[in-house]
Amino acid sequence: MTTPRFLKPALSALALSMAMMGAAHAETLDVVTSFTVLGDVVKNVGGTHVTVRNLVPVNGDPHDYEPSPEDAKALKAAPVTFLSGEGLENWFDRLAKASGSTVPPVIVSEGIKTHEFEEDGQNVTDPHVWNSIPNVLIWVDNIEAALSKADPADAADFKANAASYKARLTALDAEIRAEIEAVPEAKRKVLTSHDAFGYFGQAYGITFLAPQGVSTETEASAADVAKMIDQIKADGVKTYFVENSNDPRLVKQIAAATGAEPGGELYPEALSDASGPAPSYEALMRYNAAQITKAISQ
C-alpha cells in the first residue's frame, strides 16, 4: 500500500527520532580499571555496555607502575574507575591528583575478608584477593552495583551478565578444588617469586613459599634468602615457578641452591596477551591451577 504523501514527513521524523534514541542507548561507558585481571572481570559484567581501559598493561606489574599522561587523561574523562584496593595500587593517588579527577574510585575488594600478617616489622594486608575465586564473586557484586548506578538503563543486563559469570566462576572453583584435592597434601608445596598466592593457597590447600613479600617493590635480605633456602630444604619443596609480571632471577638463584626443579610460568597478577595462556581471568585461574597440579603431582 502506498503511504499518503502528507504522512511521509511525520514518519521520517519518527524514524529519525527512534534512530537517535537507539544510538543514545547504544553508547557505552568508558571505564578505567587499574590492571588487566580486574579489567576482564569488569568486561564480563558490563558486556557490550562498557569499554574498558586498563592502566597497567598485559604482563605488567600492578604494584610497581609508572602512570603516563595518557592515563591521566583517561582517568579524568572516565565516569567510573575501578581499583582492587587493599594496598595494591599505591601509585593511583599520584595519578588521580595529576589527572584532576574528582570521581572517587570504586574499590571492588570491599567486603572481602583479607589476610593480614607482619612483614619487616609492619602489619601488611595481602592485596592479591583475586587468586581465590570466592573473592572474585564479591568483586562481581560490587562491579554490578557500580555499573548499575552509573548506567541505570542497563541495570537488568548487568544483573544478568553478573549471574551468568558467577555461575561459570563457581563451576571453575569446584573444578580447581577437585583437581588439587587429588594430589596428596604432603606434596602440595611450591616456591614462587613473591607472596602473591596466599589466597590461592588458603582456598585450595597449597603451601607457597616466596623470597619476596606481598609487593614486588620489597627486596629480600641475604638473611631472608638464607632462611628461605633452609626452609625449602627442610620442607622438601621440589618445584619452583617464575611469574609473568616480575623478575625471575632471585627465585632461580634460590632454586639452584635447593635443587628445586622448574615448574613453568604462572600468572598471579596480570593477564597474558591474547596469544598467551591466560588472556582472561577464567583462563588465568584454570591455567595456574593446571600448572601447579601437574608440577606437584610428579
Short mmCIF file of C-alpha atoms in Angstrom, two decimals:
data_model
loop_
_atom_site.label_atom_id
_atom_site.label_comp_id
_atom_site.label_asym_id
_atom_site.label_seq_id
_atom_site.Cartn_x
_atom_site.Cartn_y
_atom_site.Cartn_z
CA MET A 1 0.00 0.00 0.00
CA THR A 2 1.33 3.45 -0.89
CA THR A 3 1.94 5.80 2.06
CA PRO A 4 -0.04 9.03 1.72
CA ARG A 5 2.21 11.96 0.87
CA PHE A 6 1.13 14.01 3.89
CA LEU A 7 2.25 11.20 6.29
CA LYS A 8 5.77 10.82 4.88
CA PRO A 9 7.36 13.77 6.79
CA ALA A 10 5.86 12.57 10.07
CA LEU A 11 7.06 9.02 9.52
CA SER A 12 10.52 10.25 8.55
CA ALA A 13 10.70 12.33 11.72
CA LEU A 14 9.58 9.33 13.81
CA ALA A 15 12.19 7.08 12.21
CA LEU A 16 14.91 9.66 12.85
CA SER A 17 13.80 10.06 16.47
CA MET A 18 13.85 6.29 17.02
CA ALA A 19 17.28 6.02 15.42
CA MET A 20 18.61 8.76 17.67
CA MET A 21 17.16 7.04 20.75
CA GLY A 22 18.75 3.78 19.70
CA ALA A 23 22.11 5.46 19.16
CA ALA A 24 21.92 7.12 22.58
CA HIS A 25 21.08 3.81 24.24
CA ALA A 26 23.95 2.15 22.36
CA GLU A 27 26.51 4.49 23.94
CA THR A 28 28.98 2.71 26.18
CA LEU A 29 30.54 3.66 29.49
CA ASP A 30 34.24 4.37 29.07
CA VAL A 31 35.51 2.97 32.36
CA VAL A 32 39.06 2.75 33.69
CA THR A 33 40.44 -0.23 35.62
CA SER A 34 43.77 -0.45 37.37
CA PHE A 35 45.03 -3.74 35.93
CA THR A 36 44.13 -6.47 33.46
CA VAL A 37 42.66 -9.08 35.82
CA LEU A 38 40.18 -6.54 37.15
CA GLY A 39 39.54 -5.19 33.68
CA ASP A 40 38.48 -8.60 32.41
CA VAL A 41 36.03 -9.09 35.29
CA VAL A 42 34.52 -5.66 34.60
CA LYS A 43 34.13 -6.57 30.89
CA ASN A 44 32.27 -9.74 31.80
CA VAL A 45 29.80 -7.83 33.96
CA GLY A 46 29.49 -4.79 31.70
CA GLY A 47 29.29 -6.69 28.42
CA THR A 48 28.57 -4.53 25.40
CA HIS A 49 27.68 -1.55 27.57
CA VAL A 50 31.26 -0.82 28.68
CA THR A 51 34.59 -0.05 27.09
CA VAL A 52 37.45 -0.83 29.47
CA ARG A 53 40.85 0.84 29.59
CA ASN A 54 43.40 -0.93 31.80
CA LEU A 55 46.10 1.30 33.24
CA VAL A 56 48.66 -1.47 33.86
CA PRO A 57 49.10 -3.42 30.59
CA VAL A 58 49.14 -7.17 29.99
CA ASN A 59 52.09 -8.91 31.70
CA GLY A 60 52.56 -5.73 33.77
CA ASP A 61 53.28 -5.43 37.48
CA PRO A 62 50.35 -3.71 39.26
CA HIS A 63 52.50 -2.94 42.33
CA ASP A 64 55.23 -1.02 40.55
CA TYR A 65 53.70 1.05 37.76
CA GLU A 66 54.52 4.49 36.40
CA PRO A 67 51.35 6.12 35.03
CA SER A 68 51.55 8.09 31.78
CA PRO A 69 49.99 11.42 30.74
CA GLU A 70 47.55 9.37 28.62
CA ASP A 71 46.48 7.53 31.78
CA ALA A 72 45.75 10.85 33.47
CA LYS A 73 43.59 11.98 30.54
CA ALA A 74 41.65 8.69 30.54
CA LEU A 75 41.08 8.89 34.29
CA LYS A 76 39.88 12.49 34.08
CA ALA A 77 37.29 11.52 31.44
CA ALA A 78 36.11 8.26 33.00
CA PRO A 79 32.68 8.23 34.68
CA VAL A 80 33.70 5.14 36.69
CA THR A 81 37.13 3.90 37.80
CA PHE A 82 37.70 0.50 39.41
CA LEU A 83 40.55 -0.44 41.77
CA SER A 84 41.15 -3.68 43.63
CA GLY A 85 42.43 -1.79 46.68
CA GLU A 86 43.98 -3.20 49.85
CA GLY A 87 47.30 -1.51 49.09
CA LEU A 88 47.79 -2.93 45.59
CA GLU A 89 47.72 0.31 43.60
CA ASN A 90 49.83 2.63 45.77
CA TRP A 91 50.64 4.70 42.67
CA PHE A 92 46.99 5.57 42.00
CA ASP A 93 46.73 8.55 44.36
CA ARG A 94 49.52 10.33 42.48
CA LEU A 95 47.76 9.64 39.19
CA ALA A 96 44.39 10.86 40.49
CA LYS A 97 45.95 14.09 41.75
CA ALA A 98 47.78 14.66 38.46
CA SER A 99 44.62 14.00 36.43
CA GLY A 100 42.41 16.37 38.38
CA SER A 101 39.73 13.70 38.62
CA THR A 102 37.20 14.27 41.38
CA VAL A 103 35.32 10.98 40.99
CA PRO A 104 36.22 8.54 43.82
CA PRO A 105 37.28 5.11 42.53
CA VAL A 106 35.18 2.03 43.21
CA ILE A 107 37.15 -0.34 45.48
CA VAL A 108 35.93 -3.75 44.35
CA SER A 109 37.56 -5.68 47.23
CA GLU A 110 35.29 -4.10 49.85
CA GLY A 111 33.58 -6.86 51.81
CA ILE A 112 36.35 -9.43 51.29
CA LYS A 113 37.94 -10.98 54.36
CA THR A 114 41.61 -10.19 53.84
CA HIS A 115 44.78 -11.79 55.14
CA GLU A 116 46.95 -9.67 57.40
CA PHE A 117 50.39 -10.56 58.70
CA GLU A 118 53.65 -9.00 59.85
CA GLU A 119 56.30 -8.17 57.28
CA ASP A 120 59.50 -6.30 58.15
CA GLY A 121 58.02 -5.26 61.48
CA GLN A 122 54.82 -3.85 59.97
CA ASN A 123 51.28 -5.17 59.65
CA VAL A 124 50.61 -5.79 55.96
CA THR A 125 47.41 -6.69 54.11
CA ASP A 126 47.76 -9.19 51.28
CA PRO A 127 46.15 -7.45 48.26
CA HIS A 128 46.05 -10.48 45.90
CA VAL A 129 42.43 -11.32 46.70
CA TRP A 130 41.53 -12.39 43.14
CA ASN A 131 43.60 -15.59 43.39
CA SER A 132 40.64 -17.10 45.24
CA ILE A 133 37.52 -17.34 43.07
CA PRO A 134 35.10 -16.85 46.01
CA ASN A 135 36.65 -13.41 46.49
CA VAL A 136 36.03 -12.50 42.86
CA LEU A 137 32.36 -13.38 43.30
CA ILE A 138 32.33 -10.43 45.73
CA TRP A 139 34.12 -8.32 43.12
CA VAL A 140 31.35 -9.15 40.65
CA ASP A 141 28.63 -7.97 43.04
CA ASN A 142 30.47 -4.70 43.70
CA ILE A 143 31.08 -4.12 39.99
CA GLU A 144 27.46 -4.82 39.11
CA ALA A 145 26.27 -2.31 41.72
CA ALA A 146 28.66 0.40 40.49
CA LEU A 147 27.80 -0.07 36.81
CA SER A 148 24.07 -0.10 37.56
CA LYS A 149 24.42 3.17 39.47
CA ALA A 150 26.34 4.76 36.60
CA ASP A 151 24.01 3.38 33.91
CA PRO A 152 20.58 2.54 35.39
CA ALA A 153 19.04 1.95 31.95
CA ASP A 154 21.20 -1.16 31.50
CA ALA A 155 20.99 -2.47 35.07
CA ALA A 156 19.00 -5.54 34.02
CA ASP A 157 21.74 -6.53 31.57
CA PHE A 158 24.44 -6.03 34.21
CA LYS A 159 22.48 -8.24 36.60
CA ALA A 160 22.07 -10.99 34.01
CA ASN A 161 25.73 -10.80 32.97
CA ALA A 162 26.84 -10.98 36.59
CA ALA A 163 24.66 -14.00 37.32
CA SER A 164 25.92 -15.88 34.25
CA TYR A 165 29.55 -15.03 35.03
CA LYS A 166 29.23 -16.04 38.68
CA ALA A 167 27.79 -19.40 37.63
CA ARG A 168 30.83 -20.05 35.39
CA LEU A 169 33.25 -18.97 38.12
CA THR A 170 31.55 -21.17 40.73
CA ALA A 171 31.86 -24.17 38.42
CA LEU A 172 35.54 -23.35 37.81
CA ASP A 173 36.14 -23.07 41.55
CA ALA A 174 34.77 -26.58 42.07
CA GLU A 175 36.89 -27.88 39.18
CA ILE A 176 40.09 -26.45 40.67
CA ARG A 177 39.33 -27.82 44.14
CA ALA A 178 38.75 -31.33 42.76
CA GLU A 179 41.93 -31.14 40.67
CA ILE A 180 44.15 -30.17 43.60
CA GLU A 181 42.47 -32.42 46.19
CA ALA A 182 43.53 -35.40 44.06
CA VAL A 183 47.16 -34.63 44.99
CA PRO A 184 48.39 -35.85 48.42
CA GLU A 185 48.54 -32.94 50.87
CA ALA A 186 52.21 -33.60 51.69
CA LYS A 187 53.15 -32.84 48.07
CA ARG A 188 51.27 -29.56 47.82
CA LYS A 189 54.25 -27.21 48.31
CA VAL A 190 55.80 -24.86 45.76
CA LEU A 191 58.25 -21.95 45.53
CA THR A 192 57.30 -18.72 43.73
CA SER A 193 58.85 -15.29 43.26
CA HIS A 194 56.72 -13.29 45.72
CA ASP A 195 53.78 -13.74 48.09
CA ALA A 196 51.03 -13.46 45.50
CA PHE A 197 49.34 -16.81 46.13
CA GLY A 198 48.28 -16.54 49.77
CA TYR A 199 44.56 -16.56 48.95
CA PHE A 200 45.02 -19.32 46.39
CA GLY A 201 46.86 -21.41 48.97
CA GLN A 202 44.22 -20.93 51.63
CA ALA A 203 41.33 -21.59 49.26
CA TYR A 204 42.76 -24.64 47.53
CA GLY A 205 45.09 -26.21 50.08
CA ILE A 206 48.60 -25.47 48.78
CA THR A 207 51.61 -24.09 50.68
CA PHE A 208 53.51 -21.36 48.80
CA LEU A 209 56.97 -20.14 49.77
CA ALA A 210 58.44 -16.94 48.32
CA PRO A 211 61.56 -14.82 48.94
CA GLN A 212 59.74 -11.51 48.39
CA GLY A 213 56.77 -10.19 50.32
CA VAL A 214 53.33 -9.27 49.04
CA SER A 215 54.74 -6.41 46.96
CA THR A 216 57.39 -6.76 44.27
CA GLU A 217 58.74 -3.41 45.49
CA THR A 218 60.20 -5.13 48.56
CA GLU A 219 63.65 -6.69 48.50
CA ALA A 220 64.69 -9.85 50.30
CA SER A 221 67.79 -9.53 52.51
CA ALA A 222 70.64 -12.01 52.43
CA ALA A 223 69.46 -13.34 55.79
CA ASP A 224 65.93 -13.81 54.43
CA VAL A 225 67.24 -15.69 51.41
CA ALA A 226 69.39 -17.96 53.57
CA LYS A 227 66.42 -18.68 55.83
CA MET A 228 64.25 -19.42 52.80
CA ILE A 229 66.81 -21.88 51.42
CA ASP A 230 66.89 -23.73 54.74
CA GLN A 231 63.10 -23.85 54.89
CA ILE A 232 62.79 -25.18 51.34
CA LYS A 233 65.24 -27.96 52.09
CA ALA A 234 63.54 -28.82 55.39
CA ASP A 235 60.06 -28.87 53.82
CA GLY A 236 61.16 -30.84 50.80
CA VAL A 237 59.87 -28.32 48.26
CA LYS A 238 60.71 -29.76 44.86
CA THR A 239 59.23 -27.27 42.37
CA TYR A 240 59.56 -23.56 41.70
CA PHE A 241 57.67 -21.21 39.39
CA VAL A 242 58.55 -17.90 37.79
CA GLU A 243 55.90 -15.22 37.30
CA ASN A 244 54.98 -13.37 34.12
CA SER A 245 54.96 -9.92 35.69
CA ASN A 246 58.25 -9.75 37.60
CA ASP A 247 61.96 -10.55 37.63
CA PRO A 248 62.70 -14.30 37.96
CA ARG A 249 66.39 -14.08 38.87
CA LEU A 250 66.10 -14.35 42.66
CA VAL A 251 63.76 -17.34 42.68
CA LYS A 252 66.00 -19.09 40.15
CA GLN A 253 69.04 -18.50 42.38
CA ILE A 254 67.23 -19.96 45.37
CA ALA A 255 66.07 -22.92 43.33
CA ALA A 256 69.62 -23.58 42.20
CA ALA A 257 70.73 -23.66 45.84
CA THR A 258 67.99 -26.08 46.87
CA GLY A 259 67.65 -28.37 43.88
CA ALA A 260 64.06 -27.32 43.17
CA GLU A 261 63.06 -28.02 39.57
CA PRO A 262 61.27 -25.53 37.28
CA GLY A 263 57.51 -25.94 37.02
CA GLY A 264 56.94 -23.24 34.42
CA GLU A 265 55.46 -19.75 34.48
CA LEU A 266 52.45 -18.62 36.49
CA TYR A 267 50.18 -15.59 36.07
CA PRO A 268 49.43 -14.35 39.59
CA GLU A 269 48.52 -10.70 38.92
CA ALA A 270 48.48 -9.94 35.20
CA LEU A 271 46.83 -11.47 32.17
CA SER A 272 48.85 -12.59 29.18
CA ASP A 273 48.23 -11.12 25.74
CA ALA A 274 45.61 -12.72 23.53
CA SER A 275 48.07 -15.30 22.18
CA GLY A 276 49.21 -16.40 25.66
CA PRO A 277 47.74 -18.99 28.02
CA ALA A 278 45.97 -16.52 30.34
CA PRO A 279 44.12 -13.87 28.29
CA SER A 280 41.16 -13.82 30.71
CA TYR A 281 40.61 -14.27 34.44
CA GLU A 282 38.98 -17.65 33.91
CA ALA A 283 41.86 -18.79 31.71
CA LEU A 284 44.36 -17.47 34.27
CA MET A 285 42.86 -19.45 37.15
CA ARG A 286 42.45 -22.60 35.09
CA TYR A 287 45.99 -22.38 33.72
CA ASN A 288 47.67 -21.62 37.06
CA ALA A 289 45.84 -24.50 38.76
CA ALA A 290 46.74 -26.91 35.97
CA GLN A 291 50.43 -25.91 36.00
CA ILE A 292 50.68 -26.21 39.76
CA THR A 293 48.83 -29.54 39.90
CA LYS A 294 50.95 -31.01 37.13
CA ALA A 295 54.17 -30.00 38.90
CA ILE A 296 53.28 -31.23 42.40
CA SER A 297 51.81 -34.49 41.10
CA GLN A 298 55.19 -35.69 39.85
#
